[in-house]
Coordinates of C-alpha atoms in Angstrom, one line a residue:
M1 CA 42.0 -6.2 -11.9
F2 CA 38.8 -4.5 -12.2
I3 CA 36.3 -3.6 -14.8
F4 CA 33.3 -0.9 -14.9
N5 CA 31.2 -3.1 -17.4
C6 CA 27.8 -0.9 -16.8
S7 CA 27.0 -2.5 -20.0
H8 CA 26.1 -5.7 -17.6
E9 CA 22.4 -6.0 -18.3
M10 CA 23.0 -5.6 -22.3
A11 CA 25.2 -8.4 -22.2
L12 CA 23.1 -10.7 -20.4
A13 CA 20.3 -10.0 -23.1
A14 CA 22.8 -10.9 -25.7
N15 CA 24.4 -13.4 -24.1
R16 CA 27.1 -14.0 -26.1
S17 CA 31.0 -14.0 -25.4
N18 CA 31.4 -11.7 -28.4
Y19 CA 29.2 -8.6 -27.4
T20 CA 30.0 -5.2 -27.9
P21 CA 28.0 -2.5 -26.4
P22 CA 26.7 0.6 -28.0
Q23 CA 29.4 3.4 -28.5
R24 CA 27.9 5.7 -25.7
I25 CA 27.7 3.0 -23.1
R26 CA 31.8 1.9 -24.3
Q27 CA 32.3 5.7 -23.8
M28 CA 31.1 5.5 -20.4
E29 CA 32.9 2.3 -19.2
H30 CA 36.2 4.0 -20.8
D31 CA 35.5 7.8 -18.9
L32 CA 34.6 5.8 -15.2
Q33 CA 37.2 2.8 -15.4
L34 CA 38.5 4.2 -12.3
F35 CA 35.0 4.7 -10.7
P36 CA 35.8 1.1 -8.7
L37 CA 38.2 3.0 -6.5
V38 CA 35.2 4.2 -4.6
W39 CA 33.8 0.9 -3.7
L40 CA 37.3 -1.5 -3.5
N41 CA 38.4 -2.5 -0.3
N42 CA 41.4 -3.3 0.7
E43 CA 41.1 -7.2 0.6
E44 CA 39.7 -7.2 -2.7
D45 CA 42.7 -5.0 -4.1
E46 CA 44.4 -8.4 -5.5
S47 CA 41.0 -9.7 -6.9
C48 CA 39.2 -9.9 -10.1
I49 CA 36.3 -7.0 -9.6
V50 CA 33.7 -6.7 -12.0
W51 CA 30.0 -4.6 -11.9
G52 CA 28.5 -7.5 -13.1
W53 CA 29.4 -11.1 -14.2
D54 CA 28.3 -12.0 -17.8
L55 CA 29.8 -14.0 -20.7
A56 CA 31.2 -10.9 -22.3
V57 CA 33.2 -9.2 -19.6
R58 CA 34.4 -12.7 -18.6
E59 CA 35.8 -13.0 -22.0
R60 CA 37.4 -9.5 -22.1
L61 CA 39.2 -10.8 -18.5
R62 CA 40.2 -13.9 -20.4
K63 CA 42.0 -12.2 -23.4
A64 CA 43.2 -9.6 -20.6
G65 CA 45.4 -12.9 -19.4
V66 CA 43.0 -13.6 -16.3
S67 CA 42.7 -17.5 -15.6
M68 CA 39.3 -19.1 -16.3
S69 CA 39.9 -20.9 -13.2
S70 CA 39.4 -17.9 -11.3
M71 CA 36.3 -17.0 -12.9
P72 CA 32.4 -18.4 -13.0
T73 CA 32.1 -21.3 -15.3
D74 CA 29.3 -21.4 -18.1
A75 CA 27.0 -23.1 -15.7
E76 CA 27.4 -20.6 -13.1
L77 CA 27.0 -17.9 -15.5
A78 CA 23.8 -19.4 -17.1
L79 CA 22.5 -19.9 -13.6
W80 CA 22.9 -16.3 -12.3
R81 CA 21.4 -14.9 -15.9
S82 CA 18.4 -16.8 -14.9
F83 CA 18.2 -15.3 -11.4
S84 CA 18.8 -11.7 -13.2
H85 CA 15.8 -12.2 -15.2
R86 CA 12.7 -10.5 -14.6
A87 CA 10.9 -13.7 -14.6
F88 CA 12.3 -14.6 -11.7
A89 CA 12.3 -11.2 -10.0
A90 CA 8.0 -11.7 -10.6
D91 CA 8.2 -15.4 -8.9
Y92 CA 10.5 -14.4 -6.0
L93 CA 8.3 -11.5 -5.3
H94 CA 4.7 -13.7 -5.3
V95 CA 6.3 -16.1 -2.7
F96 CA 7.3 -12.9 -0.5
L97 CA 3.9 -11.8 -0.5
E98 CA 2.5 -15.6 0.0
K99 CA 4.3 -15.6 3.5
E100 CA 1.9 -13.2 5.0
P101 CA 1.8 -14.4 8.8
L102 CA 5.0 -12.5 9.5
L103 CA 3.8 -8.9 8.2
K104 CA 0.5 -7.3 7.8
A105 CA -0.7 -8.1 4.2
D106 CA -2.6 -4.6 3.8
Q107 CA 0.7 -3.0 3.6
W108 CA 1.9 -4.1 0.5
V109 CA 1.3 -3.9 -3.3
G110 CA 2.8 -5.9 -6.0
R111 CA 0.7 -8.5 -6.5
E112 CA -0.3 -7.5 -9.9
M113 CA 3.4 -7.7 -11.3
R114 CA 4.0 -10.5 -13.5
F115 CA 6.0 -11.8 -16.5
V116 CA 4.0 -12.0 -19.4
R117 CA 4.6 -13.7 -22.9
S118 CA 1.3 -12.8 -24.6
V119 CA -0.5 -9.5 -25.1
S120 CA -3.4 -11.5 -24.4
D121 CA -2.4 -12.2 -20.9
I122 CA -2.4 -8.1 -20.1
T123 CA -5.7 -8.2 -17.4
F124 CA -5.1 -4.5 -16.3
P125 CA -8.5 -2.1 -16.8
S126 CA -8.0 0.2 -19.8
A127 CA -7.9 3.2 -17.2
V128 CA -5.0 1.8 -14.9
P129 CA -1.2 3.1 -16.4
I130 CA 0.7 -0.1 -16.2
I131 CA 4.8 0.1 -16.6
V132 CA 6.2 -2.7 -19.2
K133 CA 10.3 -3.9 -19.0
Q134 CA 12.1 -5.5 -20.6
P135 CA 13.6 -9.1 -19.2
F136 CA 17.3 -7.2 -18.7
S137 CA 17.7 -3.7 -18.4
S138 CA 18.5 -1.1 -15.2
S139 CA 18.3 2.5 -14.6
G140 CA 15.1 2.9 -16.2
R141 CA 16.3 2.0 -19.7
G142 CA 13.7 -0.5 -21.4
N143 CA 11.0 0.7 -19.5
R144 CA 7.7 2.4 -20.8
V145 CA 4.3 3.2 -19.4
G146 CA 1.1 3.3 -21.0
T147 CA -2.4 1.9 -20.7
S148 CA -4.0 -1.2 -22.0
D149 CA -6.8 1.0 -24.4
N150 CA -3.5 2.4 -26.2
P151 CA -2.8 0.7 -29.5
H152 CA 0.7 2.3 -29.7
F153 CA 1.2 1.0 -26.3
I154 CA 0.2 -2.4 -26.8
D155 CA 2.1 -2.6 -30.2
L156 CA 5.3 -1.9 -28.7
V157 CA 4.6 -4.2 -26.0
E158 CA 3.9 -7.2 -28.5
D159 CA 7.3 -5.8 -30.1
W160 CA 9.2 -6.3 -27.4
I161 CA 7.5 -9.5 -26.5
A162 CA 8.4 -11.0 -30.0
A163 CA 11.6 -9.6 -29.4
N164 CA 12.3 -10.9 -25.6
D165 CA 10.3 -14.0 -25.2
G166 CA 8.1 -11.9 -22.5
V167 CA 8.3 -8.7 -20.9
L168 CA 7.4 -7.9 -17.2
L169 CA 4.0 -5.9 -16.2
D170 CA 3.1 -3.9 -13.4
R171 CA 0.9 -1.4 -12.2
F172 CA 2.2 2.2 -12.7
Y173 CA 2.4 3.5 -8.7
D174 CA 2.2 6.9 -7.4
K175 CA 5.4 6.8 -6.0
V176 CA 6.8 8.3 -2.7
L177 CA 10.1 7.2 -2.2
D178 CA 12.8 4.7 -4.0
F179 CA 14.6 2.7 -1.7
A180 CA 16.5 -0.8 -1.5
T181 CA 18.1 -3.6 0.5
E182 CA 21.6 -4.5 -0.2
F183 CA 23.1 -8.1 0.5
E184 CA 25.9 -10.2 -0.1
V185 CA 26.0 -13.9 -0.7
K186 CA 29.3 -15.2 0.1
S187 CA 31.2 -18.3 -1.4
D188 CA 30.4 -20.5 2.1
G189 CA 26.6 -19.7 1.2
Q190 CA 26.4 -16.8 4.1
V191 CA 24.1 -14.1 3.1
L192 CA 24.9 -10.6 4.8
F193 CA 22.8 -8.0 5.2
L194 CA 25.1 -4.4 3.9
G195 CA 22.1 -1.8 4.7
Y196 CA 19.7 0.2 3.2
S197 CA 20.3 2.7 0.4
V198 CA 17.7 5.8 -0.8
F199 CA 18.0 6.9 -4.4
E200 CA 16.6 9.1 -6.8
A201 CA 14.5 8.6 -10.1
N202 CA 12.2 9.9 -12.2
P203 CA 8.8 8.4 -12.3
Q204 CA 10.0 6.0 -15.2
G205 CA 12.4 4.5 -13.2
R206 CA 15.4 6.7 -14.7
Y207 CA 18.2 6.5 -11.9
G208 CA 19.5 10.2 -10.5
G209 CA 21.3 9.5 -7.7
N210 CA 22.0 7.8 -4.5
I211 CA 21.7 9.5 -1.1
V212 CA 25.2 9.0 0.8
D213 CA 24.3 9.2 4.4
S214 CA 24.1 7.6 7.3
Q215 CA 22.5 4.0 7.8
T216 CA 20.5 5.6 10.8
A217 CA 19.7 8.3 8.7
L218 CA 18.7 6.5 5.6
K219 CA 16.3 4.0 7.8
T220 CA 14.8 7.4 9.3
Q221 CA 14.0 8.8 5.8
I222 CA 12.5 5.3 5.0
L223 CA 10.4 5.5 7.9
A224 CA 9.3 8.8 7.8
A225 CA 8.0 7.9 4.4
I226 CA 5.6 5.1 6.1
P227 CA 5.5 5.5 9.7
H228 CA 4.6 2.0 11.7
F229 CA 6.4 -0.3 8.9
D230 CA 8.1 -3.0 10.2
L231 CA 11.2 -2.6 8.0
D232 CA 13.5 -4.6 10.0
A233 CA 10.8 -7.7 9.7
C234 CA 10.7 -6.9 6.0
V235 CA 14.6 -7.5 5.8
R236 CA 14.3 -10.5 7.7
R237 CA 12.0 -12.4 5.1
H238 CA 14.6 -11.2 2.4
H239 CA 17.4 -12.4 4.1
Q240 CA 15.5 -15.3 4.9
M241 CA 14.4 -16.0 1.4
L242 CA 17.9 -14.9 -0.1
S243 CA 19.5 -17.6 2.0
Q244 CA 17.3 -20.2 0.7
T245 CA 17.4 -19.7 -2.7
F246 CA 20.7 -18.2 -3.2
A247 CA 23.2 -20.2 -0.7
H248 CA 25.4 -22.2 -2.5
R249 CA 24.1 -21.2 -5.9
Y250 CA 25.4 -17.8 -6.6
R251 CA 28.1 -15.1 -5.0
G252 CA 28.3 -11.8 -5.1
Y253 CA 25.9 -8.9 -4.2
V254 CA 22.0 -8.5 -4.5
G255 CA 20.2 -5.7 -4.8
I256 CA 16.3 -5.6 -3.6
D257 CA 14.7 -2.0 -5.3
M258 CA 11.3 -1.1 -3.6
M259 CA 9.0 1.9 -3.3
V260 CA 7.0 3.4 -0.7
V261 CA 3.9 4.3 -2.9
R262 CA 0.0 5.7 -2.3
D263 CA -2.8 3.4 -3.5
E264 CA -5.6 4.8 -4.9
G265 CA -7.1 5.8 -1.6
G266 CA -3.9 7.7 -0.8
K267 CA -2.7 5.1 2.1
R268 CA 1.1 4.3 2.1
K269 CA 2.4 1.0 1.3
V270 CA 5.2 -1.2 0.0
H271 CA 6.4 -2.5 -2.5
P272 CA 9.3 -5.1 -1.4
C273 CA 10.6 -6.6 -4.6
V274 CA 10.4 -3.7 -7.8
E275 CA 13.7 -5.5 -9.1
M276 CA 16.5 -7.3 -8.2
N277 CA 20.0 -6.8 -9.3
L278 CA 22.4 -9.5 -9.1
R279 CA 25.6 -7.3 -9.1
M280 CA 27.4 -4.2 -7.5
N281 CA 25.0 -1.3 -7.8
M282 CA 25.1 2.4 -6.9
G283 CA 23.2 1.5 -3.4
I284 CA 26.2 -0.3 -2.3
V285 CA 28.6 2.1 -3.5
A286 CA 27.2 4.8 -1.9
I287 CA 27.2 2.8 1.5
R288 CA 31.2 2.2 1.2
L289 CA 31.5 5.9 0.1
Y290 CA 29.8 6.9 3.5
D291 CA 32.2 4.4 5.2
K292 CA 35.3 6.1 3.4
L293 CA 34.3 9.5 4.6
R294 CA 34.1 8.5 8.1
L295 CA 37.4 7.3 7.8
L296 CA 38.5 10.4 6.0
Q297 CA 36.8 12.3 8.9
H298 CA 38.7 10.7 11.7
L299 CA 42.2 10.5 9.7
V300 CA 41.8 14.3 9.4
S301 CA 40.6 14.6 12.9
Q302 CA 43.6 13.0 14.1
G303 CA 45.8 15.8 12.0
A304 CA 46.6 13.7 8.9
T305 CA 47.6 15.5 5.8
R306 CA 46.5 15.1 2.7
A307 CA 49.8 12.9 1.6
D308 CA 48.8 10.9 4.6
C309 CA 45.1 10.4 3.3
L310 CA 46.3 9.4 -0.2
Q311 CA 48.7 7.0 1.4
N312 CA 45.4 5.3 2.8
K313 CA 44.2 2.5 0.5
K314 CA 40.9 2.5 1.3
L315 CA 40.9 6.6 0.2
G316 CA 41.6 5.7 -3.3
F317 CA 39.2 7.9 -4.7
L318 CA 40.7 10.8 -3.4
T319 CA 43.1 10.6 -6.2
M320 CA 40.4 11.8 -8.4
A321 CA 40.0 15.1 -6.5
P322 CA 41.8 18.2 -7.7
E323 CA 44.0 19.6 -4.8
A324 CA 42.0 23.3 -5.0
D325 CA 38.4 21.2 -4.8
F326 CA 40.1 19.0 -2.0
S327 CA 41.7 22.3 0.2
R328 CA 37.7 24.0 0.2
F329 CA 36.0 21.0 2.4
H330 CA 35.9 21.1 5.8
F331 CA 37.2 17.8 6.9
D332 CA 36.5 18.1 10.2
D333 CA 32.6 17.9 10.0
L334 CA 31.6 15.1 7.8
Y335 CA 28.1 16.4 7.4
H336 CA 29.5 19.7 5.9
L337 CA 31.4 17.3 2.7
L338 CA 28.0 15.6 2.5
R339 CA 26.2 18.4 2.1
S340 CA 28.6 20.7 0.2
S341 CA 27.3 22.1 -2.8
S342 CA 30.6 21.7 -4.7
R343 CA 31.4 18.8 -6.8
L344 CA 33.9 16.0 -5.1
P345 CA 35.1 14.0 -8.3
L346 CA 34.8 10.4 -8.0
S347 CA 36.6 9.6 -11.3
P348 CA 38.7 11.6 -13.5
I349 CA 37.6 15.3 -14.8
R350 CA 37.1 15.3 -18.3
D351 CA 36.1 18.2 -20.6
C352 CA 33.5 16.3 -22.0
G353 CA 32.2 12.7 -21.2
F354 CA 31.0 11.1 -18.1
Q355 CA 31.8 11.4 -14.6
A356 CA 30.8 10.2 -11.2
F357 CA 30.7 12.9 -8.3
L358 CA 29.2 13.7 -5.0
Q359 CA 27.1 16.7 -4.9
S360 CA 24.8 17.8 -2.0
G361 CA 24.9 14.6 -0.6
R362 CA 23.8 12.8 -3.7
L363 CA 26.1 10.2 -5.6
A364 CA 25.8 10.5 -8.9
I365 CA 26.9 10.3 -12.5
S366 CA 26.4 12.7 -15.4
F367 CA 27.6 13.5 -19.1
S368 CA 29.1 16.6 -19.6

């Protein structure tokens, strides 16, 4: 059983079993209910798969007949929720930046990011744009940009603090590139580095899509944005910290969103932890989709027919692709498939509603 509960962060904020998301989000979850076929692996087919664990999705599964013994306990969900809180990400970031011997101190930004519980704690100069984020939000929702001398912005921050017992504040940077490092924490405590993801987002953080490409190409794109940066050392630092923090305390995925930015002098630097997502995310979906496309390329190069490909469990996403669209792609050339201007559907096609698709090398979700 699998559930695409993209309302996960909202459910974390509500923190109750009987939470019902807004109608538009319910429609998105309904329209994309087969989207997990894009990222499911064979070994996951018989498991209980969710986008992210929270009280509400566990209750949905319980009502569907799933045994409570096979799902996270109350204590585990409470701990995982605390890890998903933006206050935890701020603390994690400062520990990361304090361990300076590994990497050059002048390559980083982010030291001003902090979780505040009063507007009196805002210490940014009046002319400096800042971004405020609610404790539980994703894909740019629950974010606002302003300055400390704007009374309307300060009123908003004060309202959000009152409603959420605090907000995250950070400098609003001149962004060059959004990227992430993706990990998985196994039940035995082992932490695996799954790879890099590169994604598009507007200046306020609203998600626009993930680039689907090889890990070599994605790493090259990141390093092109900030030459001479020791990306491998950065990954090792995150891996070390995640192992110390999450081993035997959490199991599941961890995505750490990062940015290449320009400082006031135009020098490029890295923000090593803009956000931390303890759930499946579009970066991991993009990694798995690329692997499935490589498998598809291999099968077709061996003479496999469409029927043969559809019978392969790892290529379940092809069940959403119409015959006409499917036949137009040149499967002997993966690069052509990834860059094609035609849409490869990754969810059922609807006249009106949400759809996931691959187009021009970008994995995205749109409302039609």
